[in-house]
Amino acid sequence: MARTTSERLARALGPKYDVKRLIGRGGFAEVYELWDKDLDRRLACKVLHPEIAWTPGMLARFRQEAKALARLQDPAILAIHFTGDGEGLVYYVMPFVEGESLAERLRRRGPYSADEALKIAEPILQALSHAHAQGLVHRDIKPDNVMVEA
């Protein structure tokens, strides 16, 4: 019987982590909530879609993304804890952000005032500036990819 991505991820990560739930899905990857049993903390795990993980160039692109994120040190950019592969999956683990996407927040509460929008935009722009200074370009800035803390 074929196992789900969640089940395969649990096997790949081993007994130290519980895979709690799918928290997001995009064109190239899914993000799962994890529980680190040793350190009693929530984490997030980005898993490249298995059906595209091993296509030419995709694995290299995903690993390059993880390496690029690992080089960036900015409060608005999530750190990478570790990368891995197993059970036919390729993934990286990062902090869990409590909150919702900017897109969800906008749908729920409507547009922001100019002052509120600037408060949200400033750390994003600082993070992008930091990334650009390192020679990196995000290529997918949109409200769905911006987390707003609760």
Coordinates of C-alpha atoms in Angstrom, one line a residue:
M1 CA 0.0 0.0 0.0
A2 CA 1.3 3.5 -0.9
R3 CA 2.1 5.7 2.1
T4 CA 1.1 9.3 2.2
T5 CA 3.8 12.0 2.1
S6 CA 3.1 12.7 5.8
E7 CA 3.8 9.0 6.6
R8 CA 6.9 8.9 4.5
L9 CA 8.2 12.1 6.1
A10 CA 7.7 10.6 9.6
R11 CA 9.8 7.6 8.5
A12 CA 12.4 9.8 6.9
L13 CA 12.7 12.1 10.0
G14 CA 12.8 9.2 12.5
P15 CA 11.4 8.9 16.0
K16 CA 12.7 12.3 17.3
Y17 CA 9.9 14.2 15.4
D18 CA 6.2 13.9 15.1
V19 CA 4.6 15.0 11.9
K20 CA 1.5 16.9 13.0
R21 CA -0.3 18.2 10.0
L22 CA 0.0 19.7 6.5
I23 CA 0.0 23.5 6.9
G24 CA 0.6 24.7 3.3
R25 CA 0.9 23.6 -0.2
G26 CA 2.4 25.3 -3.2
G27 CA 3.4 24.5 -6.8
F28 CA 6.6 22.8 -5.8
A29 CA 6.4 21.9 -2.2
E30 CA 4.3 21.2 0.9
V31 CA 4.9 22.4 4.4
Y32 CA 4.2 20.3 7.5
E33 CA 4.1 21.1 11.1
L34 CA 6.5 19.0 13.2
W35 CA 7.0 18.5 16.9
D36 CA 10.6 18.1 18.1
K37 CA 10.2 15.6 21.0
D38 CA 13.7 16.2 22.4
L39 CA 13.4 20.0 22.6
D40 CA 9.7 20.3 23.0
R41 CA 9.2 22.8 20.1
R42 CA 7.2 23.2 17.0
L43 CA 9.0 23.3 13.7
A44 CA 8.0 23.5 10.0
C45 CA 9.3 21.1 7.3
K46 CA 9.2 22.1 3.6
V47 CA 9.0 19.0 1.4
L48 CA 9.5 19.1 -2.3
H49 CA 6.6 17.4 -4.1
P50 CA 7.8 13.8 -4.6
E51 CA 6.6 13.6 -8.2
I52 CA 9.0 16.4 -9.1
A53 CA 11.8 16.0 -6.6
W54 CA 13.9 13.9 -8.8
T55 CA 13.4 15.6 -12.1
P56 CA 16.5 17.2 -13.7
G57 CA 17.4 20.5 -12.0
M58 CA 14.6 20.4 -9.4
L59 CA 16.7 18.7 -6.6
A60 CA 19.6 21.1 -7.2
R61 CA 17.2 24.1 -7.2
F62 CA 15.6 23.0 -3.9
R63 CA 19.0 22.4 -2.2
Q64 CA 20.3 25.7 -3.5
E65 CA 17.3 27.4 -1.9
A66 CA 18.1 25.8 1.4
K67 CA 21.8 26.8 1.2
A68 CA 20.8 30.3 0.3
L69 CA 18.4 30.6 3.3
A70 CA 21.1 29.1 5.6
R71 CA 23.5 32.0 4.6
L72 CA 21.0 34.7 5.4
Q73 CA 20.9 36.1 9.0
D74 CA 17.9 38.4 9.3
P75 CA 15.0 38.5 11.8
A76 CA 12.5 38.4 9.0
I77 CA 14.0 35.3 7.3
L78 CA 13.5 31.9 8.7
A79 CA 16.7 30.0 9.5
I80 CA 17.2 26.5 8.2
H81 CA 17.8 23.9 11.0
F82 CA 18.8 21.0 8.7
T83 CA 18.1 19.4 5.3
G84 CA 17.5 15.8 4.5
D85 CA 16.3 13.2 2.2
G86 CA 14.8 9.8 2.7
E87 CA 11.8 7.7 1.8
G88 CA 11.9 9.3 -1.7
L89 CA 11.5 12.8 -0.1
V90 CA 13.7 15.9 -0.1
Y91 CA 13.1 18.4 2.7
Y92 CA 14.4 21.1 5.0
V93 CA 13.4 21.9 8.6
M94 CA 12.9 25.5 9.8
P95 CA 11.2 27.3 12.7
F96 CA 7.4 27.2 12.9
V97 CA 5.9 30.7 12.7
E98 CA 2.7 31.1 14.8
G99 CA 0.2 33.2 12.8
E100 CA -1.2 33.4 9.4
S101 CA -0.2 34.4 5.9
L102 CA -0.6 38.1 4.9
A103 CA -3.1 36.8 2.3
E104 CA -5.2 35.2 5.0
R105 CA -5.0 38.2 7.2
L106 CA -6.1 40.5 4.3
R107 CA -9.1 38.3 3.4
R108 CA -10.1 38.2 7.1
R109 CA -9.8 41.8 8.0
G110 CA -9.6 43.8 4.7
P111 CA -7.0 46.3 3.6
Y112 CA -4.5 48.0 5.9
S113 CA -4.1 51.7 6.3
A114 CA -0.9 53.2 4.8
D115 CA 0.8 53.3 8.3
E116 CA -0.1 49.7 9.0
A117 CA 1.1 48.6 5.6
L118 CA 4.4 50.3 6.1
K119 CA 4.9 48.5 9.4
I120 CA 4.4 45.2 7.7
A121 CA 6.5 46.1 4.6
E122 CA 9.5 47.5 6.4
P123 CA 11.0 44.2 7.7
I124 CA 10.1 42.5 4.4
L125 CA 12.0 45.2 2.5
Q126 CA 15.0 45.0 4.9
A127 CA 15.1 41.2 4.5
L128 CA 15.0 41.5 0.7
S129 CA 17.7 44.1 0.8
H130 CA 19.9 41.8 2.9
A131 CA 19.2 38.9 0.5
H132 CA 20.1 41.1 -2.5
A133 CA 23.3 42.2 -0.8
Q134 CA 24.2 38.4 -0.7
G135 CA 23.4 38.1 -4.4
L136 CA 20.1 36.4 -3.9
V137 CA 16.7 37.1 -5.4
H138 CA 13.5 35.8 -3.8
R139 CA 11.4 35.6 -7.1
D140 CA 8.1 34.8 -5.3
I141 CA 7.2 37.6 -3.0
K142 CA 3.4 37.6 -2.5
P143 CA 1.0 37.8 0.4
D144 CA 0.7 34.0 0.5
N145 CA 4.4 33.8 1.2
V146 CA 4.6 36.4 4.0
M147 CA 3.8 35.2 7.5
V148 CA 2.3 37.7 9.9
E149 CA 2.6 36.7 13.6
A150 CA -0.5 36.4 15.7

